[in-house]
Amino acid sequence: MSNSTAKNKSLPRIAFDAPACVDGMHERRARLPKRAYLIPSLLSRDEATLVRRLAESDPTARFARDPDTVDRLPTFECAVFDGGQPVATAVCRVLEPVVTERLLPYLRKRFDCPTL
């Protein structure tokens, strides 16, 4: 058994409820002790590829690979905003319309919070 196969076997599988649609955004709620949602339609495959490429190549992006505090696996995260201010400028240009035109309207509807 390869090392990557062994790692995959140790990760828990997450069950999801049936897909739902909230304000045009498709979601699946994870069956976890805390509320969590998977939103596969938030980014297209091309947008996700572009964001990852920019996060890895933009010198203003700090693409972290340090161990996660929960599972100790690499985080593979990039701080795009810090305190509401853009940090990774190229990534922000791609994500800003996604956040303002897709994510925020979805969150306002999902959590019944029009001022979010």
Short mmCIF file of C-alpha atoms in Angstrom, two decimals:
data_model
loop_
_atom_site.label_atom_id
_atom_site.label_comp_id
_atom_site.label_asym_id
_atom_site.label_seq_id
_atom_site.Cartn_x
_atom_site.Cartn_y
_atom_site.Cartn_z
CA MET A 1 0.00 0.00 0.00
CA SER A 2 1.42 3.38 -0.97
CA ASN A 3 1.82 6.20 1.52
CA SER A 4 -0.87 8.31 -0.21
CA THR A 5 -3.30 5.37 -0.16
CA ALA A 6 -2.68 4.89 3.56
CA LYS A 7 -3.35 8.59 4.21
CA ASN A 8 -6.61 8.50 2.22
CA LYS A 9 -7.84 5.46 4.16
CA SER A 10 -7.34 7.27 7.47
CA LEU A 11 -9.43 10.30 6.44
CA PRO A 12 -13.07 10.13 7.51
CA ARG A 13 -15.77 10.12 4.87
CA ILE A 14 -18.29 12.93 5.26
CA ALA A 15 -21.93 12.22 4.54
CA PHE A 16 -24.03 14.90 2.88
CA ASP A 17 -27.75 15.55 2.74
CA ALA A 18 -29.51 15.62 -0.60
CA PRO A 19 -28.62 18.63 -2.80
CA ALA A 20 -30.67 21.78 -2.26
CA CYS A 21 -30.87 25.12 -4.03
CA VAL A 22 -30.78 28.42 -2.13
CA ASP A 23 -31.20 31.60 -4.17
CA GLY A 24 -29.84 29.87 -7.28
CA MET A 25 -26.80 28.42 -5.45
CA HIS A 26 -26.63 24.64 -5.19
CA GLU A 27 -25.50 23.34 -1.82
CA ARG A 28 -25.10 20.13 0.11
CA ARG A 29 -25.19 20.20 3.91
CA ALA A 30 -22.57 18.04 5.58
CA ARG A 31 -23.74 15.72 8.33
CA LEU A 32 -21.39 17.02 10.98
CA PRO A 33 -21.86 18.18 14.58
CA LYS A 34 -21.51 21.79 13.37
CA ARG A 35 -23.25 23.29 10.37
CA ALA A 36 -21.15 23.07 7.19
CA TYR A 37 -22.11 23.37 3.53
CA LEU A 38 -20.48 22.28 0.30
CA ILE A 39 -21.18 24.72 -2.54
CA PRO A 40 -19.83 23.06 -5.68
CA SER A 41 -21.23 25.72 -8.01
CA LEU A 42 -19.51 28.66 -6.28
CA LEU A 43 -16.54 28.59 -8.68
CA SER A 44 -16.37 27.09 -12.12
CA ARG A 45 -13.53 24.66 -12.79
CA ASP A 46 -11.76 27.36 -14.85
CA GLU A 47 -12.13 29.95 -12.06
CA ALA A 48 -10.83 27.51 -9.45
CA THR A 49 -7.84 26.68 -11.65
CA LEU A 50 -7.10 30.37 -12.19
CA VAL A 51 -7.36 31.17 -8.47
CA ARG A 52 -5.02 28.33 -7.58
CA ARG A 53 -2.51 29.32 -10.28
CA LEU A 54 -2.56 32.94 -9.10
CA ALA A 55 -2.28 31.97 -5.43
CA GLU A 56 0.78 29.89 -6.22
CA SER A 57 2.48 32.49 -8.42
CA ASP A 58 1.45 35.91 -7.04
CA PRO A 59 4.24 37.29 -4.81
CA THR A 60 1.60 39.18 -2.78
CA ALA A 61 -0.14 35.88 -2.01
CA ARG A 62 1.12 33.94 0.95
CA PHE A 63 0.29 30.36 -0.03
CA ALA A 64 0.72 28.47 3.23
CA ARG A 65 1.53 24.82 3.53
CA ASP A 66 2.02 24.72 7.31
CA PRO A 67 0.27 21.95 9.29
CA ASP A 68 -3.42 22.45 9.97
CA THR A 69 -4.31 22.78 13.66
CA VAL A 70 -6.96 20.04 13.41
CA ASP A 71 -5.47 17.22 11.35
CA ARG A 72 -1.83 18.35 11.08
CA LEU A 73 -1.95 17.94 7.26
CA PRO A 74 -0.72 20.86 5.10
CA THR A 75 -3.27 23.69 4.99
CA PHE A 76 -2.77 24.67 1.33
CA GLU A 77 -4.45 27.99 2.08
CA CYS A 78 -3.88 31.47 0.80
CA ALA A 79 -4.83 34.59 2.74
CA VAL A 80 -6.67 36.65 0.15
CA PHE A 81 -8.06 39.26 2.54
CA ASP A 82 -6.75 40.31 5.94
CA GLY A 83 -9.04 42.40 8.10
CA GLY A 84 -11.25 43.04 5.06
CA GLN A 85 -8.36 44.43 3.03
CA PRO A 86 -7.03 42.71 -0.11
CA VAL A 87 -3.71 40.93 0.41
CA ALA A 88 -3.25 38.85 -2.74
CA THR A 89 -4.11 41.45 -5.36
CA ALA A 90 -4.31 39.22 -8.45
CA VAL A 91 -6.39 36.63 -6.61
CA CYS A 92 -8.65 39.38 -5.21
CA ARG A 93 -9.44 40.63 -8.70
CA VAL A 94 -10.77 37.18 -9.60
CA LEU A 95 -12.53 36.49 -6.30
CA GLU A 96 -14.13 39.88 -5.66
CA PRO A 97 -17.02 39.38 -8.12
CA VAL A 98 -17.45 35.79 -6.90
CA VAL A 99 -17.79 37.02 -3.32
CA THR A 100 -19.99 40.05 -4.06
CA GLU A 101 -22.17 38.56 -6.80
CA ARG A 102 -22.47 34.92 -5.71
CA LEU A 103 -21.31 34.18 -2.17
CA LEU A 104 -22.77 37.16 -0.28
CA PRO A 105 -26.26 36.88 -1.86
CA TYR A 106 -26.25 33.15 -1.05
CA LEU A 107 -25.13 33.74 2.56
CA ARG A 108 -27.72 36.50 3.07
CA LYS A 109 -30.47 34.13 1.95
CA ARG A 110 -29.09 30.99 3.62
CA PHE A 111 -28.78 32.67 7.04
CA ASP A 112 -31.65 35.15 6.59
CA CYS A 113 -29.30 38.09 7.18
CA PRO A 114 -29.83 40.86 4.61
CA THR A 115 -27.18 43.10 6.22
CA LEU A 116 -24.36 40.58 5.85
#
